[in-house]
Structure formats: structure tokens, C-alpha cells
């Protein structure tokens, strides 16, 4: 099992049970997407397994964030010893975008 989850007050709380690698990231991302599709929560909180997540864990988190963003559901992430980060764009706030590895001028 890669993740566990609970639903409290319309908040889907997903916990990665271990740091992911390239062979498990797609399965974890699909599990998160299935939970969001099934429950349609008002908010998603993803708890990472380590304070320094692997690139595969971050990839699964990015995939879940894109899916939640397309549905208008805020997604926050946290990890051991870290504060919570909200990973969605706020209405009326332009997010900085990266273009070919460099910041685009304004």
C-alpha cells in the first residue's frame, strides 16, 4: 500500500506511507486522483513521508496538484517538521511561470 486517506469535514487527507520511486509514483498519483474523483472534497491535504521528498514523490504531488487545480480544489502539502504549503493559484494573483529554465520578465 502506498497511501492512506481519511475524510474529515469535506477535507481529503492523503498520507504517503513512504517516499516514492519511479516504479511507484504513477500508482500513487492514480490512487490520489481516484479518491478526489470519488469524493469531490472541498480541499485536499497531502502529507509527504519525509522532510526531503524524492523527485518521484514530488512528481506524484505535481500530478495531483494539476488535477485538483483543473477541478478548482485547493491542494496543500506538508511533511514531517515542515509547515503546510498551499499549491494552487489564488484568483486574481498571477503565478510566476518558468520558461526554458529562466524567469520571464514582466
CSV table of N, CA and C in Angstrom, one decimal:
chain,number,residue,atom,x,y,z
A,1,UNK,N,0.8,-1.2,0.0
A,1,UNK,CA,0.0,0.0,0.0
A,1,UNK,C,0.9,1.2,0.0
A,2,UNK,N,0.6,2.2,-0.8
A,2,UNK,CA,1.4,3.4,-1.0
A,2,UNK,C,0.8,4.6,-0.2
A,3,UNK,N,-0.5,4.7,-0.1
A,3,UNK,CA,-1.1,5.8,0.6
A,3,UNK,C,-2.2,5.4,1.6
A,4,UNK,N,-2.5,6.2,2.5
A,4,UNK,CA,-3.7,6.0,3.3
A,4,UNK,C,-4.5,7.3,3.2
A,5,UNK,N,-5.7,7.3,3.6
A,5,UNK,CA,-6.5,8.5,3.5
A,5,UNK,C,-7.6,8.5,4.5
A,6,UNK,N,-8.0,9.8,4.9
A,6,UNK,CA,-9.2,10.0,5.7
A,6,UNK,C,-10.0,11.2,5.1
A,7,UNK,N,-11.2,11.3,5.5
A,7,UNK,CA,-12.0,12.4,5.0
A,7,UNK,C,-12.7,13.0,6.3
A,8,UNK,N,-12.4,14.2,6.6
A,8,UNK,CA,-12.9,14.9,7.7
A,8,UNK,C,-13.4,16.3,7.3
A,9,UNK,N,-14.7,16.6,7.6
A,9,UNK,CA,-15.3,17.9,7.2
A,9,UNK,C,-15.0,18.3,5.8
A,10,UNK,N,-15.2,17.3,4.9
A,10,UNK,CA,-15.1,17.5,3.4
A,10,UNK,C,-13.7,17.9,3.0
A,11,UNK,N,-12.7,17.5,3.8
A,11,UNK,CA,-11.3,17.6,3.5
A,11,UNK,C,-10.7,16.2,3.3
A,12,UNK,N,-10.1,16.0,2.2
A,12,UNK,CA,-9.5,14.7,1.9
A,12,UNK,C,-8.0,14.8,2.3
A,13,UNK,N,-7.6,14.0,3.3
A,13,UNK,CA,-6.3,14.0,3.8
A,13,UNK,C,-5.6,12.7,3.3
A,14,UNK,N,-4.6,12.9,2.5
A,14,UNK,CA,-3.9,11.7,1.9
A,14,UNK,C,-2.5,11.7,2.5
A,15,UNK,N,-2.0,10.5,2.9
A,15,UNK,CA,-0.7,10.4,3.5
A,15,UNK,C,0.1,9.4,2.7
A,16,UNK,N,1.2,9.9,2.2
A,16,UNK,CA,2.2,8.9,1.5
A,16,UNK,C,2.8,8.1,2.6
A,17,UNK,N,2.7,6.8,2.5
A,17,UNK,CA,3.2,6.0,3.6
A,17,UNK,C,4.8,5.8,3.5
A,18,UNK,N,5.3,6.1,2.3
A,18,UNK,CA,6.8,6.0,2.2
A,18,UNK,C,7.1,6.9,1.0
A,19,UNK,N,8.4,7.2,0.9
A,19,UNK,CA,8.9,8.0,-0.2
A,19,UNK,C,8.8,7.2,-1.5
A,20,UNK,N,8.3,7.8,-2.5
A,20,UNK,CA,8.1,7.1,-3.8
A,20,UNK,C,9.3,7.0,-4.6
A,21,UNK,N,9.3,6.0,-5.5
A,21,UNK,CA,10.4,5.9,-6.5
A,21,UNK,C,9.7,5.9,-7.9
A,22,UNK,N,10.5,5.7,-9.0
A,22,UNK,CA,9.9,5.8,-10.3
A,22,UNK,C,8.9,4.7,-10.6
A,23,UNK,N,9.0,3.6,-9.8
A,23,UNK,CA,8.1,2.4,-10.1
A,23,UNK,C,6.8,2.6,-9.3
A,24,UNK,N,6.7,3.5,-8.3
A,24,UNK,CA,5.5,3.6,-7.5
A,24,UNK,C,4.8,5.0,-7.7
A,25,UNK,N,5.4,5.9,-8.4
A,25,UNK,CA,4.8,7.3,-8.4
A,25,UNK,C,3.5,7.3,-9.2
A,26,UNK,N,3.5,6.6,-10.3
A,26,UNK,CA,2.2,6.7,-11.1
A,26,UNK,C,1.1,6.0,-10.4
A,27,UNK,N,1.3,4.9,-9.7
A,27,UNK,CA,0.3,4.2,-8.9
A,27,UNK,C,-0.2,5.1,-7.8
A,28,UNK,N,0.7,5.8,-7.1
A,28,UNK,CA,0.2,6.7,-6.0
A,28,UNK,C,-0.6,7.8,-6.6
A,29,UNK,N,-0.1,8.4,-7.7
A,29,UNK,CA,-0.9,9.5,-8.3
A,29,UNK,C,-2.3,9.1,-8.7
A,30,UNK,N,-2.3,7.9,-9.3
A,30,UNK,CA,-3.7,7.4,-9.7
A,30,UNK,C,-4.6,7.1,-8.5
A,31,UNK,N,-4.0,6.7,-7.4
A,31,UNK,CA,-4.8,6.5,-6.2
A,31,UNK,C,-5.4,7.8,-5.7
A,32,UNK,N,-4.5,8.8,-5.7
A,32,UNK,CA,-5.0,10.1,-5.2
A,32,UNK,C,-6.1,10.7,-6.2
A,33,UNK,N,-5.8,10.5,-7.5
A,33,UNK,CA,-6.8,11.0,-8.4
A,33,UNK,C,-8.2,10.3,-8.3
A,34,UNK,N,-8.1,9.0,-8.0
A,34,UNK,CA,-9.3,8.2,-7.8
A,34,UNK,C,-10.1,8.7,-6.6
A,35,UNK,N,-9.4,8.9,-5.5
A,35,UNK,CA,-10.0,9.4,-4.3
A,35,UNK,C,-10.7,10.8,-4.5
A,36,UNK,N,-10.0,11.7,-5.2
A,36,UNK,CA,-10.5,13.0,-5.4
A,36,UNK,C,-11.8,12.9,-6.3
A,37,UNK,N,-11.7,12.1,-7.3
A,37,UNK,CA,-12.8,11.9,-8.3
A,37,UNK,C,-14.0,11.3,-7.5
A,38,UNK,N,-13.8,10.3,-6.6
A,38,UNK,CA,-14.9,9.7,-5.9
A,38,UNK,C,-15.5,10.5,-4.9
A,39,UNK,N,-14.7,11.3,-4.2
A,39,UNK,CA,-15.3,12.1,-3.0
A,39,UNK,C,-15.5,13.5,-3.3
A,40,UNK,N,-14.9,14.1,-4.3
A,40,UNK,CA,-15.0,15.5,-4.6
A,40,UNK,C,-15.0,16.4,-3.4
A,41,UNK,N,-13.8,16.4,-2.7
A,41,UNK,CA,-13.7,17.2,-1.4
A,41,UNK,C,-13.6,18.6,-1.8
A,42,UNK,N,-13.8,19.5,-0.7
A,42,UNK,CA,-13.6,20.9,-0.9
A,42,UNK,C,-12.1,21.3,-0.8
A,43,UNK,N,-11.3,20.4,-0.3
A,43,UNK,CA,-9.8,20.7,-0.1
A,43,UNK,C,-9.1,19.4,0.0
A,44,UNK,N,-7.9,19.3,-0.5
A,44,UNK,CA,-7.0,18.1,-0.3
A,44,UNK,C,-5.7,18.5,0.4
A,45,UNK,N,-5.4,17.7,1.3
A,45,UNK,CA,-4.1,17.8,2.1
A,45,UNK,C,-3.3,16.6,1.9
A,46,UNK,N,-2.1,16.7,1.3
A,46,UNK,CA,-1.2,15.6,1.1
A,46,UNK,C,0.0,15.7,2.1
A,47,UNK,N,0.1,14.6,2.9
A,47,UNK,CA,1.2,14.5,3.8
A,47,UNK,C,2.3,13.7,3.2
A,48,UNK,N,3.5,14.3,3.0
A,48,UNK,CA,4.6,13.6,2.4
A,48,UNK,C,5.3,12.8,3.5
A,49,UNK,N,6.0,11.7,3.1
A,49,UNK,CA,6.6,10.8,4.1
A,49,UNK,C,7.9,11.3,4.7
A,50,UNK,N,8.6,12.1,4.0
A,50,UNK,CA,9.9,12.6,4.5
A,50,UNK,C,10.0,14.1,4.4
A,51,UNK,N,11.0,14.7,5.2
A,51,UNK,CA,11.2,16.1,5.1
A,51,UNK,C,11.8,16.5,3.8
A,52,UNK,N,12.5,15.6,3.1
A,52,UNK,CA,13.1,15.9,1.8
A,52,UNK,C,12.6,14.8,0.8
A,53,UNK,N,11.4,15.1,0.2
A,53,UNK,CA,10.8,14.1,-0.7
A,53,UNK,C,11.7,13.8,-1.9
A,54,UNK,N,11.6,12.6,-2.4
A,54,UNK,CA,12.2,12.2,-3.6
A,54,UNK,C,11.6,12.9,-4.8
A,55,UNK,N,12.3,13.0,-6.0
A,55,UNK,CA,11.7,13.6,-7.2
A,55,UNK,C,10.5,12.8,-7.6
A,56,UNK,N,10.4,11.5,-7.4
A,56,UNK,CA,9.2,10.8,-7.7
A,56,UNK,C,8.0,11.2,-6.8
A,57,UNK,N,8.3,11.4,-5.6
A,57,UNK,CA,7.2,11.9,-4.7
A,57,UNK,C,6.7,13.3,-5.1
A,58,UNK,N,7.6,14.1,-5.5
A,58,UNK,CA,7.2,15.5,-5.9
A,58,UNK,C,6.5,15.4,-7.3
A,59,UNK,N,6.9,14.5,-8.1
A,59,UNK,CA,6.2,14.3,-9.4
A,59,UNK,C,4.7,13.8,-9.2
A,60,UNK,N,4.5,12.9,-8.3
A,60,UNK,CA,3.1,12.5,-7.9
A,60,UNK,C,2.3,13.6,-7.4
A,61,UNK,N,3.0,14.4,-6.5
A,61,UNK,CA,2.3,15.6,-5.9
A,61,UNK,C,2.0,16.6,-7.0
A,62,UNK,N,2.8,16.8,-7.9
A,62,UNK,CA,2.6,17.8,-9.0
A,62,UNK,C,1.4,17.3,-9.9
A,63,UNK,N,1.4,16.0,-10.1
A,63,UNK,CA,0.3,15.5,-10.9
A,63,UNK,C,-1.1,15.6,-10.2
A,64,UNK,N,-1.1,15.4,-8.9
A,64,UNK,CA,-2.3,15.5,-8.1
A,64,UNK,C,-2.7,17.0,-8.1
A,65,UNK,N,-1.7,17.9,-8.0
A,65,UNK,CA,-2.0,19.4,-7.9
A,65,UNK,C,-2.6,19.8,-9.2
A,66,UNK,N,-2.1,19.4,-10.4
A,66,UNK,CA,-2.7,19.7,-11.7
A,66,UNK,C,-4.1,19.3,-11.8
A,67,UNK,N,-4.4,18.1,-11.3
A,67,UNK,CA,-5.7,17.5,-11.4
A,67,UNK,C,-6.7,18.3,-10.5
A,68,UNK,N,-6.2,18.6,-9.3
A,68,UNK,CA,-7.1,19.4,-8.3
A,68,UNK,C,-7.3,20.8,-8.9
A,69,UNK,N,-6.3,21.4,-9.4
A,69,UNK,CA,-6.4,22.7,-10.0
A,69,UNK,C,-7.4,22.8,-11.1
A,70,UNK,N,-7.4,21.8,-11.9
A,70,UNK,CA,-8.4,21.7,-13.0
A,70,UNK,C,-9.8,21.6,-12.5
A,71,UNK,N,-10.0,21.1,-11.3
A,71,UNK,CA,-11.3,20.9,-10.7
A,71,UNK,C,-11.7,22.1,-9.7
A,72,UNK,N,-10.7,23.0,-9.5
A,72,UNK,CA,-10.9,24.1,-8.6
A,72,UNK,C,-10.9,23.7,-7.2
A,73,UNK,N,-10.1,22.7,-6.9
A,73,UNK,CA,-10.0,22.2,-5.5
A,73,UNK,C,-8.6,22.6,-5.0
A,74,UNK,N,-8.5,23.3,-3.9
A,74,UNK,CA,-7.2,23.7,-3.4
A,74,UNK,C,-6.5,22.4,-2.8
A,75,UNK,N,-5.2,22.3,-3.1
A,75,UNK,CA,-4.4,21.2,-2.6
A,75,UNK,C,-3.2,21.8,-1.8
A,76,UNK,N,-3.0,21.3,-0.6
A,76,UNK,CA,-1.9,21.7,0.3
A,76,UNK,C,-1.1,20.5,0.6
A,77,UNK,N,0.2,20.8,0.8
A,77,UNK,CA,1.1,19.7,1.1
A,77,UNK,C,1.9,20.0,2.4
A,78,UNK,N,2.2,19.0,3.1
A,78,UNK,CA,3.0,19.1,4.3
A,78,UNK,C,3.9,17.9,4.5
A,79,UNK,N,4.9,18.0,5.3
A,79,UNK,CA,5.8,16.9,5.6
A,79,UNK,C,6.3,16.9,7.0
A,80,UNK,N,7.0,15.9,7.5
A,80,UNK,CA,7.5,15.9,8.8
A,80,UNK,C,8.4,17.1,9.1
A,81,UNK,N,8.0,17.9,10.2
A,81,UNK,CA,8.8,19.0,10.6
A,81,UNK,C,8.6,20.2,9.7
A,82,UNK,N,7.7,20.2,8.8
A,82,UNK,CA,7.5,21.4,7.8
A,82,UNK,C,6.1,22.0,8.0
A,83,UNK,N,6.0,23.3,7.6
A,83,UNK,CA,4.7,23.9,7.6
A,83,UNK,C,3.9,23.4,6.4
A,84,UNK,N,2.7,23.7,6.4
A,84,UNK,CA,1.8,23.4,5.2
A,84,UNK,C,2.0,24.4,4.1
A,85,UNK,N,2.0,23.9,2.9
A,85,UNK,CA,2.1,24.8,1.7
A,85,UNK,C,0.8,24.6,0.9
A,86,UNK,N,0.2,25.7,0.5
A,86,UNK,CA,-0.9,25.6,-0.4
A,86,UNK,C,-0.4,25.7,-1.9
A,87,UNK,N,-0.8,24.7,-2.7
A,87,UNK,CA,-0.3,24.6,-4.0
A,87,UNK,C,-1.3,24.8,-5.1
A,88,UNK,N,-1.9,26.0,-5.0
A,88,UNK,CA,-2.8,26.4,-6.1
A,88,UNK,C,-2.7,27.9,-6.3
A,89,UNK,N,-3.2,28.3,-7.4
A,89,UNK,CA,-3.2,29.7,-7.7
A,89,UNK,C,-4.4,30.4,-7.1
A,90,UNK,N,-4.2,31.5,-6.5
A,90,UNK,CA,-5.4,32.3,-5.9
A,90,UNK,C,-6.0,33.1,-7.0
A,91,UNK,N,-7.3,33.3,-7.0
A,91,UNK,CA,-7.9,34.1,-8.0
A,91,UNK,C,-7.4,35.5,-8.0
A,92,UNK,N,-7.1,36.1,-9.2
A,92,UNK,CA,-6.6,37.4,-9.2
A,92,UNK,C,-5.1,37.6,-9.0
A,93,UNK,N,-4.4,36.5,-8.7
A,93,UNK,CA,-3.0,36.5,-8.5
A,93,UNK,C,-2.3,35.8,-9.6
A,94,UNK,N,-1.4,36.5,-10.3
A,94,UNK,CA,-0.7,35.8,-11.4
A,94,UNK,C,0.5,35.0,-10.9
A,95,UNK,N,0.5,33.7,-11.1
A,95,UNK,CA,1.6,32.9,-10.7
A,95,UNK,C,2.8,33.2,-11.5
A,96,UNK,N,4.0,33.1,-10.9
A,96,UNK,CA,5.2,33.2,-11.7
A,96,UNK,C,5.4,31.9,-12.5
A,97,UNK,N,5.8,32.0,-13.8
A,97,UNK,CA,5.9,30.8,-14.6
A,97,UNK,C,7.4,30.7,-15.0
A,98,UNK,N,7.9,29.5,-15.2
A,98,UNK,CA,9.2,29.3,-15.7
A,98,UNK,C,9.2,29.0,-17.1
A,99,UNK,N,10.0,29.6,-17.9
A,99,UNK,CA,10.1,29.4,-19.3
A,99,UNK,C,11.5,29.0,-19.7
A,100,UNK,N,11.7,27.8,-20.2
A,100,UNK,CA,13.1,27.3,-20.5
A,100,UNK,C,14.1,27.6,-19.5
A,101,UNK,N,13.8,27.4,-18.2
A,101,UNK,CA,14.7,27.4,-17.1
A,101,UNK,C,15.0,28.8,-16.6
A,102,UNK,N,14.4,29.9,-17.2
A,102,UNK,CA,14.7,31.2,-16.7
A,102,UNK,C,13.4,31.9,-16.4
A,103,UNK,N,13.4,32.9,-15.5
A,103,UNK,CA,12.2,33.6,-15.2
A,103,UNK,C,11.9,34.6,-16.3
A,104,UNK,N,10.7,34.7,-16.7
A,104,UNK,CA,10.2,35.6,-17.8
A,104,UNK,C,10.1,37.0,-17.2
A,105,UNK,N,10.6,38.0,-17.9
A,105,UNK,CA,10.5,39.4,-17.4
A,105,UNK,C,9.0,39.8,-17.4
A,106,UNK,N,8.7,40.8,-16.6
A,106,UNK,CA,7.4,41.3,-16.5
A,106,UNK,C,7.3,42.7,-17.2
